[in-house]
Amino acid sequence: MSVLIGAVFSTGQAADIYVSPDGADSNSGQRGKPLASLAAAQQKARSYAGEESVTVHVADGIYYLPETLVFTPEDSGTKMYPVTYRAVNEGGAILSGGSELELSWKPYRDGIYQADTPAGLRVDQLFVDGVNQRMARYPNYDPVKKAEPYQGYAADAFSKERAANWANPEGGYIHAMHTKRWGGYHYLITGKDESGEVIYEGGWQNNRKMGMHKDFRMVENIFEELDAEGEWYHNSRSNTLYYKPASGVDLKYAKFEVVRLRHLVEFQGSEMHPVKHITLQGFVVRHAARTFMDSKEPLLRSDWAIYRGGAFFLTGTEDIQILDTEFDQVGGNAIFVNNYNRNVLVKGCHIHDAGASGVCFVGDPNAVRDPLFEYHETNDLMKVSREPGPKTNNYPANSAVEDCLIHGIGRVERQPAGVQISMAKGITVRDVSIYDTARAGINISEGTWGGHLIERCDVFDTVLETHDHGSFNSWGRDRFWHKDRDYSQSVIDEEPNFPFLDAGDTTVIRDSRWRCDHGWDIDLDDGSTNYEIYNNLMLNNGLKLREGFRRYAWNNITVNNGLHPHVWYHASGDQVFSNIFMTPHKPARMAEDFTKGGTQVDRNLYAASEAQVMKVSKVRNWDKNSIYGDPMFVDPAAGDFRVKDGSPALAIGFKNFPMDQFGVKKPSLKAIARTPVIPQIRKSQGEMAGASTAWMGAVLTELTGEEFSAYGVSKADGGLAVSGIGPIGPAKNAGLRNGDLIQAVDGRKTKNVNQFKRAIAGAKGEVVFKVVRNQELIELSINL
């Protein structure tokens, strides 16, 4: 028989608390007498937490949170008695970090209206009828330009001439892509100097600080640029909001909301005192502030800088679940799992149109042995620790993102991922659809500490605005990695286990579909180590493996493409076999035998001619037992790339895998999820090698295809790759090395062989060569 305890319905083993926008915090929280706020429900729940199962039933409506809702260890449930906060109807209870404005509009000019706002109001984002509007910007936003930076850019975005039309640009923002398009930069405009030039501060959002791109720039929050429907500007000095209504907006009836909070929900615990066994289920999360100006923390030896925070922010937790929740147009990261966390489950969620990343798992750099932060920082490899694994437990582990739909990632920041994993262990990403992202769909930073599982995912329309990444992207610049590869190689030759001190557990990528039109489908970049990659369908740009150890790739299909091996170590132990490739390999800086130490590229099927394939493979001693022919796909036009009985692929050990299990499974999400465009099969062609010339005992070759990535240069800059230098000879004596890239001679560009020949013709005496070595520009003085 049930009894009332503390005015909340309880059976002695379960307590039920009710919340409704029509309630009052002076109520009991009993059915029929609901509380009005989650904060009041939290206080009630604490009296039962850990002793009874607690369910907080949250009725439909909007809950404007006056402050961040913080869960601490005293809110914890137990495995037997968990605590659950659940929307009565999925999607009906809305948690808002903003507030509604009551506005009285009057015409201003040119279709723009104005309204008075409360004193002291700061407006970072403006929502009209639930849709995020755009700060006044130049150039204007063009949704058709989906794969262009900022959907509209201009080299003169903040030029002196443009700024001459701005009375006071203070408070405006500059957004600019990195000069190499490895993410972006953001700046706060602080005014104009005496000469009329715009002055600003910022630019810390990218860890490889190489400056802005000269063309890909945009400014916003400039009053004089308010000229397009859906744009707004708030003058905080005069407390005036200006808005040019978007089509269909009736100002008399429209609902206007602004953002106040960065974090709507936080879990604040520690390893010693974690927050445990709490579930949040069925909510809609809106109105979290943008955080791009605070994305300052560098991740290990990468181009990433990150803000540790999100609409939901978890620190020091165990067995927390975020289920069936929609994150709608939040300004920064949607979910951030920070430092010590175990058994976090994000499942059935819809994350879309986020300013930064979808779900981030990021650990503590102090848990890493011998951490470095900037790409060019180097360790003395003879002095770094040989202790394997992390120093502490202060990192996320054994957690998962499952059955989620994630799209529209990086609406503000250009350093995002649908799922970002850094300094973490054992993270699973399963049955997830990810698309429409400014950068990668899934990104794994470093090898610290591996053990991740990526399976049955559908990832496409990625790398829309950045460059040199993939739908899956990783790097592994761990203790063993040095930008001087020869140095790393010499140490690893003596200590073969060295690369696995951080990447100790194998990461698996399987049973997934990938398509990237602006990079690689799967891109394992610098040092990515200890991976198994199998049963993947790659629809466009194939598989890249660069500079790592023990990457096993088998039973994959690369449609209209193949393998991109870049700058491998010797005796890497990489094995690539039983795959269906449709083009010859596309190597970079690998013109020699790569079969020692268990390395194997063989027993693959090529839908290309043997002559084309072996022209590339023979010099590397690969593909001696590979075969050639039509794979005999079942129905490629419909996306079914299983092979028919009698396919030659079966002879090299290929086995069919399901073609109908990619991506989100939850019916309500699957019904709205997009799927990738399936390409037409095209007749494969071997990629033409760049022109080359012999000079001073070396071979100089023009870059083609994706070789530019291997040198970290743009196609516009180009250069001539140096190879064929022996232990003695004039090129060696002059200071050149194999793997150098010559970009200029005495100030004259050498993008191709003809330019080099013209630059070198008649040159005598001391000549200055500009050379890219280990992705760093140096100068060599060579006597001719």
Short mmCIF file of C-alpha atoms in Angstrom, two decimals, residues 31-387:
data_model
loop_
_atom_site.label_atom_id
_atom_site.label_comp_id
_atom_site.label_asym_id
_atom_site.label_seq_id
_atom_site.Cartn_x
_atom_site.Cartn_y
_atom_site.Cartn_z
CA ARG A 31 0.71 14.27 -8.93
CA GLY A 32 -1.81 17.07 -9.30
CA LYS A 33 0.35 19.43 -7.24
CA PRO A 34 3.44 19.81 -9.43
CA LEU A 35 6.48 21.92 -8.81
CA ALA A 36 7.34 24.67 -11.29
CA SER A 37 11.11 24.19 -11.67
CA LEU A 38 13.66 21.46 -12.08
CA ALA A 39 15.73 23.07 -9.34
CA ALA A 40 12.93 22.55 -6.85
CA ALA A 41 12.47 18.98 -8.06
CA GLN A 42 16.19 18.41 -7.60
CA GLN A 43 15.96 19.47 -3.96
CA LYS A 44 13.06 17.07 -3.39
CA ALA A 45 14.87 14.24 -5.15
CA ARG A 46 17.93 14.57 -2.95
CA SER A 47 16.02 13.35 0.08
CA TYR A 48 15.41 10.02 -1.66
CA ALA A 49 18.56 9.69 -3.80
CA GLY A 50 20.42 6.46 -3.17
CA GLU A 51 17.69 5.05 -0.94
CA GLU A 52 14.84 4.77 -3.44
CA SER A 53 14.48 4.97 -7.19
CA VAL A 54 13.49 8.51 -8.07
CA THR A 55 11.67 9.66 -11.21
CA VAL A 56 11.07 13.33 -11.88
CA HIS A 57 8.22 13.63 -14.41
CA VAL A 58 8.53 16.85 -16.40
CA ALA A 59 5.40 18.01 -18.21
CA ASP A 60 5.30 19.68 -21.61
CA GLY A 61 6.29 23.33 -21.76
CA ILE A 62 9.26 25.69 -21.74
CA TYR A 63 11.49 25.82 -18.68
CA TYR A 64 13.65 28.96 -18.79
CA LEU A 65 16.50 28.06 -16.46
CA PRO A 66 17.47 31.06 -14.29
CA GLU A 67 20.90 29.49 -13.80
CA THR A 68 22.76 26.34 -14.74
CA LEU A 69 21.23 23.22 -13.22
CA VAL A 70 24.14 21.58 -11.35
CA PHE A 71 24.16 17.95 -10.21
CA THR A 72 26.68 17.05 -7.50
CA PRO A 73 27.47 13.77 -5.71
CA GLU A 74 24.59 14.32 -3.29
CA ASP A 75 22.20 14.00 -6.25
CA SER A 76 23.52 10.54 -7.11
CA GLY A 77 21.47 7.41 -7.37
CA THR A 78 22.76 3.86 -7.23
CA LYS A 79 22.59 0.91 -9.60
CA MET A 80 19.61 -0.42 -7.63
CA TYR A 81 18.03 2.98 -7.07
CA PRO A 82 18.76 5.27 -10.02
CA VAL A 83 17.56 8.85 -10.41
CA THR A 84 15.74 9.79 -13.62
CA TYR A 85 14.56 13.16 -14.94
CA ARG A 86 12.18 12.35 -17.78
CA ALA A 87 10.01 14.42 -20.07
CA VAL A 88 6.46 13.09 -19.87
CA ASN A 89 6.30 13.28 -23.66
CA GLU A 90 9.55 13.01 -25.60
CA GLY A 91 10.32 16.43 -27.07
CA GLY A 92 7.59 18.16 -25.09
CA ALA A 93 9.65 19.59 -22.24
CA ILE A 94 12.05 22.29 -23.41
CA LEU A 95 15.04 23.38 -21.33
CA SER A 96 16.07 26.88 -22.31
CA GLY A 97 19.15 28.84 -21.37
CA GLY A 98 17.53 32.00 -22.67
CA SER A 99 14.61 34.30 -22.03
CA GLU A 100 11.71 35.73 -23.97
CA LEU A 101 11.62 39.41 -24.89
CA GLU A 102 8.49 41.54 -24.93
CA LEU A 103 9.11 43.99 -27.75
CA SER A 104 7.24 46.84 -29.35
CA TRP A 105 8.41 47.27 -32.95
CA LYS A 106 8.39 50.36 -35.11
CA PRO A 107 9.80 50.99 -38.59
CA TYR A 108 13.38 52.22 -38.90
CA ARG A 109 14.31 52.25 -42.60
CA ASP A 110 14.83 50.03 -45.64
CA GLY A 111 12.58 47.33 -44.25
CA ILE A 112 14.40 47.34 -40.90
CA TYR A 113 12.46 47.65 -37.63
CA GLN A 114 13.63 48.72 -34.20
CA ALA A 115 12.54 48.03 -30.62
CA ASP A 116 13.68 49.10 -27.18
CA THR A 117 15.31 46.42 -25.02
CA PRO A 118 15.87 46.22 -21.24
CA ALA A 119 18.92 48.05 -19.93
CA GLY A 120 21.98 45.88 -19.55
CA LEU A 121 20.76 43.22 -21.98
CA ARG A 122 23.47 41.43 -23.95
CA VAL A 123 22.35 39.68 -27.11
CA ASP A 124 24.61 36.94 -28.46
CA GLN A 125 21.92 35.10 -30.40
CA LEU A 126 18.39 36.05 -31.41
CA PHE A 127 15.73 33.39 -32.00
CA VAL A 128 12.51 34.23 -33.78
CA ASP A 129 9.79 31.61 -33.51
CA GLY A 130 12.49 29.12 -32.53
CA VAL A 131 14.82 29.84 -35.47
CA ASN A 132 18.25 31.36 -34.92
CA GLN A 133 18.62 34.60 -36.89
CA ARG A 134 21.90 36.06 -38.15
CA MET A 135 23.91 38.97 -36.86
CA ALA A 136 24.32 41.68 -39.48
CA ARG A 137 27.22 40.47 -41.58
CA TYR A 138 29.35 40.99 -44.66
CA PRO A 139 29.22 39.31 -47.00
CA ASN A 140 25.65 38.12 -46.63
CA TYR A 141 24.86 34.49 -45.87
CA ASP A 142 24.00 32.37 -48.90
CA PRO A 143 22.59 28.91 -48.04
CA VAL A 144 23.33 27.71 -51.57
CA LYS A 145 27.05 28.01 -50.83
CA LYS A 146 27.02 25.00 -48.51
CA ALA A 147 30.64 24.01 -49.11
CA GLU A 148 32.10 27.54 -49.14
CA PRO A 149 33.65 29.06 -46.03
CA TYR A 150 31.02 30.85 -43.96
CA GLN A 151 28.55 30.44 -46.85
CA GLY A 152 29.91 33.69 -48.15
CA TYR A 153 33.35 35.27 -47.82
CA ALA A 154 35.25 38.33 -49.02
CA ALA A 155 38.92 39.28 -49.00
CA ASP A 156 37.92 42.87 -48.11
CA ALA A 157 35.70 41.83 -45.20
CA PHE A 158 37.39 44.23 -42.77
CA SER A 159 39.53 46.29 -45.12
CA LYS A 160 40.16 49.93 -44.38
CA GLU A 161 37.97 50.87 -47.33
CA ARG A 162 35.08 48.74 -46.08
CA ALA A 163 35.48 49.94 -42.50
CA ALA A 164 35.29 53.56 -43.65
CA ASN A 165 31.52 53.03 -43.79
CA TRP A 166 31.33 51.82 -40.19
CA ALA A 167 30.75 54.47 -37.54
CA ASN A 168 31.80 52.27 -34.61
CA PRO A 169 32.62 48.59 -35.28
CA GLU A 170 33.53 47.87 -31.64
CA GLY A 171 31.93 44.60 -30.61
CA GLY A 172 31.94 43.18 -34.11
CA TYR A 173 33.59 39.88 -34.96
CA ILE A 174 36.03 38.75 -37.63
CA HIS A 175 35.81 35.12 -38.69
CA ALA A 176 38.58 33.84 -40.96
CA MET A 177 39.76 30.45 -42.11
CA HIS A 178 43.28 29.31 -41.27
CA THR A 179 45.67 30.05 -44.12
CA LYS A 180 45.91 26.28 -44.78
CA ARG A 181 42.18 25.83 -44.06
CA TRP A 182 42.99 23.72 -40.99
CA GLY A 183 40.06 25.22 -39.11
CA GLY A 184 39.48 28.89 -38.44
CA TYR A 185 40.18 31.95 -36.33
CA HIS A 186 37.86 34.39 -34.55
CA TYR A 187 38.55 37.94 -33.42
CA LEU A 188 36.71 40.59 -31.44
CA ILE A 189 36.85 44.02 -33.06
CA THR A 190 37.88 46.65 -30.54
CA GLY A 191 37.58 49.68 -32.83
CA LYS A 192 39.55 51.54 -35.48
CA ASP A 193 42.92 53.22 -35.17
CA GLU A 194 43.72 56.81 -36.18
CA SER A 195 44.34 55.78 -39.77
CA GLY A 196 41.00 53.99 -40.04
CA GLU A 197 42.34 50.44 -39.88
CA VAL A 198 40.26 47.94 -37.94
CA ILE A 199 41.88 46.80 -34.68
CA TYR A 200 40.99 43.51 -33.03
CA GLU A 201 42.03 40.80 -30.60
CA GLY A 202 41.80 37.01 -30.70
CA GLY A 203 43.10 34.39 -33.10
CA TRP A 204 43.87 31.78 -30.46
CA GLN A 205 41.34 29.25 -31.74
CA ASN A 206 43.79 27.33 -33.91
CA ASN A 207 46.81 25.62 -32.41
CA ARG A 208 48.94 26.03 -35.56
CA LYS A 209 49.12 29.78 -35.61
CA MET A 210 49.93 30.55 -39.24
CA GLY A 211 47.58 33.46 -39.83
CA MET A 212 44.33 34.11 -41.61
CA HIS A 213 43.49 33.01 -45.10
CA LYS A 214 43.78 36.03 -47.38
CA ASP A 215 40.37 35.47 -48.98
CA PHE A 216 38.16 33.39 -46.68
CA ARG A 217 36.97 36.08 -44.27
CA MET A 218 33.67 37.35 -42.90
CA VAL A 219 32.58 39.99 -40.37
CA GLU A 220 29.42 40.12 -38.27
CA ASN A 221 27.72 42.29 -35.67
CA ILE A 222 28.34 45.45 -37.70
CA PHE A 223 25.34 47.79 -37.78
CA GLU A 224 26.04 49.21 -41.24
CA GLU A 225 26.01 45.69 -42.72
CA LEU A 226 22.37 45.09 -41.70
CA ASP A 227 20.86 44.73 -45.17
CA ALA A 228 19.44 41.20 -45.56
CA GLU A 229 16.28 39.51 -44.36
CA GLY A 230 16.79 37.68 -41.08
CA GLU A 231 19.68 39.89 -39.96
CA TRP A 232 19.73 41.81 -36.70
CA TYR A 233 21.91 44.14 -34.68
CA HIS A 234 21.68 45.09 -31.00
CA ASN A 235 23.01 48.45 -29.84
CA SER A 236 23.73 47.86 -26.16
CA ARG A 237 24.59 51.51 -25.65
CA SER A 238 21.19 52.75 -26.70
CA ASN A 239 19.37 49.53 -25.72
CA THR A 240 17.93 49.16 -29.21
CA LEU A 241 17.36 46.02 -31.25
CA TYR A 242 17.27 46.34 -35.03
CA TYR A 243 15.83 43.57 -37.17
CA LYS A 244 14.97 43.03 -40.81
CA PRO A 245 12.25 40.39 -40.66
CA ALA A 246 12.77 37.12 -42.42
CA SER A 247 10.15 36.17 -44.96
CA GLY A 248 6.90 35.14 -43.29
CA VAL A 249 7.68 36.68 -39.88
CA ASP A 250 4.84 38.77 -38.44
CA LEU A 251 6.40 41.04 -35.84
CA LYS A 252 3.09 41.46 -34.05
CA TYR A 253 2.85 37.77 -33.24
CA ALA A 254 6.41 36.46 -33.49
CA LYS A 255 8.18 35.13 -30.41
CA PHE A 256 11.62 36.64 -29.73
CA GLU A 257 14.10 34.86 -27.45
CA VAL A 258 17.70 35.61 -26.52
CA VAL A 259 20.43 33.50 -24.89
CA ARG A 260 21.81 33.89 -21.37
CA LEU A 261 23.52 30.64 -20.29
CA ARG A 262 26.50 28.78 -21.74
CA HIS A 263 25.83 25.56 -19.85
CA LEU A 264 22.28 24.47 -19.12
CA VAL A 265 23.16 21.33 -17.16
CA GLU A 266 26.39 20.42 -15.38
CA PHE A 267 27.49 17.34 -13.50
CA GLN A 268 30.20 18.35 -11.04
CA GLY A 269 32.01 15.46 -9.39
CA SER A 270 35.45 13.88 -9.25
CA GLU A 271 37.07 10.47 -9.38
CA MET A 272 36.94 10.24 -5.58
CA HIS A 273 33.41 11.63 -5.34
CA PRO A 274 31.60 11.07 -8.63
CA VAL A 275 28.05 11.95 -9.60
CA LYS A 276 26.44 8.57 -10.34
CA HIS A 277 23.39 6.88 -11.82
CA ILE A 278 21.41 9.84 -13.11
CA THR A 279 19.46 9.77 -16.36
CA LEU A 280 18.11 12.75 -18.32
CA GLN A 281 15.60 11.65 -20.94
CA GLY A 282 13.32 13.10 -23.58
CA PHE A 283 14.10 16.82 -23.37
CA VAL A 284 14.69 19.50 -25.97
CA VAL A 285 17.69 21.70 -25.17
CA ARG A 286 17.86 25.22 -26.60
CA HIS A 287 19.50 28.60 -26.17
CA ALA A 288 23.08 27.88 -25.11
CA ALA A 289 25.51 30.72 -25.80
CA ARG A 290 28.27 30.69 -28.39
CA THR A 291 31.74 30.01 -26.99
CA PHE A 292 34.05 30.60 -29.95
CA MET A 293 36.01 33.40 -28.29
CA ASP A 294 36.91 31.04 -25.45
CA SER A 295 38.11 28.14 -27.58
CA LYS A 296 41.65 28.64 -26.31
CA GLU A 297 42.92 25.33 -24.96
CA PRO A 298 45.25 23.50 -27.37
CA LEU A 299 44.82 19.78 -27.79
CA LEU A 300 47.97 17.71 -28.05
CA ARG A 301 50.21 18.51 -31.05
CA SER A 302 47.37 19.36 -33.41
CA ASP A 303 45.66 22.30 -35.04
CA TRP A 304 42.81 22.00 -32.53
CA ALA A 305 41.95 24.42 -29.77
CA ILE A 306 38.85 23.73 -27.75
CA TYR A 307 36.49 25.18 -25.16
CA ARG A 308 35.87 22.80 -22.26
CA GLY A 309 32.17 23.15 -21.96
CA GLY A 310 28.85 22.50 -23.62
CA ALA A 311 25.11 22.77 -23.19
CA PHE A 312 25.48 19.61 -21.08
CA PHE A 313 28.85 19.47 -19.28
CA LEU A 314 29.96 16.35 -17.42
CA THR A 315 32.93 16.19 -15.05
CA GLY A 316 33.56 13.40 -12.57
CA THR A 317 30.67 11.04 -13.30
CA GLU A 318 29.82 7.36 -13.43
CA ASP A 319 26.82 5.79 -15.16
CA ILE A 320 25.21 8.97 -16.45
CA GLN A 321 22.73 8.60 -19.31
CA ILE A 322 21.52 11.27 -21.74
CA LEU A 323 18.70 9.69 -23.70
CA ASP A 324 16.28 10.72 -26.45
CA THR A 325 17.22 14.38 -26.15
CA GLU A 326 17.28 16.99 -28.90
CA PHE A 327 20.00 19.63 -28.85
CA ASP A 328 18.56 22.36 -31.05
CA GLN A 329 20.84 25.11 -32.39
CA VAL A 330 23.06 25.37 -29.30
CA GLY A 331 25.82 27.95 -29.70
CA GLY A 332 28.82 25.80 -28.78
CA ASN A 333 29.38 22.12 -28.03
CA ALA A 334 26.20 20.16 -27.35
CA ILE A 335 27.63 17.60 -24.88
CA PHE A 336 31.11 17.79 -23.33
CA VAL A 337 32.39 14.81 -21.33
CA ASN A 338 35.33 16.26 -19.44
CA ASN A 339 38.18 14.49 -17.64
CA TYR A 340 37.18 11.64 -15.31
CA ASN A 341 33.97 10.00 -16.54
CA ARG A 342 33.04 6.34 -16.79
CA ASN A 343 30.10 4.65 -18.49
CA VAL A 344 28.48 7.74 -19.97
CA LEU A 345 25.78 6.80 -22.48
CA VAL A 346 24.41 9.24 -25.07
CA LYS A 347 21.64 7.40 -26.91
CA GLY A 348 18.70 8.20 -29.16
CA CYS A 349 19.64 11.88 -29.32
CA HIS A 350 19.20 14.38 -32.15
CA ILE A 351 21.97 16.99 -32.21
CA HIS A 352 21.71 19.56 -34.97
CA ASP A 353 22.89 23.01 -36.00
CA ALA A 354 25.41 23.28 -33.17
CA GLY A 355 27.90 26.13 -33.11
CA ALA A 356 30.79 23.76 -32.36
CA SER A 357 30.91 19.96 -31.88
CA GLY A 358 28.22 17.41 -31.18
CA VAL A 359 29.66 15.16 -28.46
CA CYS A 360 33.18 15.64 -27.06
CA PHE A 361 35.14 13.21 -24.88
CA VAL A 362 38.27 15.05 -23.71
CA GLY A 363 40.65 14.06 -20.95
CA ASP A 364 43.27 15.85 -18.87
CA PRO A 365 46.66 16.54 -20.52
CA ASN A 366 48.24 15.94 -17.11
CA ALA A 367 47.20 12.30 -17.45
CA VAL A 368 49.43 12.02 -20.54
CA ARG A 369 53.07 11.04 -20.24
CA ASP A 370 55.40 13.61 -21.86
CA PRO A 371 52.61 15.68 -23.46
CA LEU A 372 53.37 18.29 -26.09
CA PHE A 373 50.91 20.82 -27.45
CA GLU A 374 52.05 22.70 -30.56
CA TYR A 375 52.71 20.73 -33.74
CA HIS A 376 56.38 21.75 -33.95
CA GLU A 377 57.21 20.99 -30.31
CA THR A 378 59.54 18.01 -29.98
CA ASN A 379 60.67 15.62 -27.27
CA ASP A 380 64.09 14.08 -26.84
CA LEU A 381 62.96 10.55 -27.65
CA MET A 382 65.74 9.05 -25.57
CA LYS A 383 64.48 10.83 -22.46
CA VAL A 384 60.70 10.34 -22.61
CA SER A 385 59.07 7.84 -20.27
CA ARG A 386 58.79 4.22 -21.34
CA GLU A 387 55.90 3.62 -18.95
#
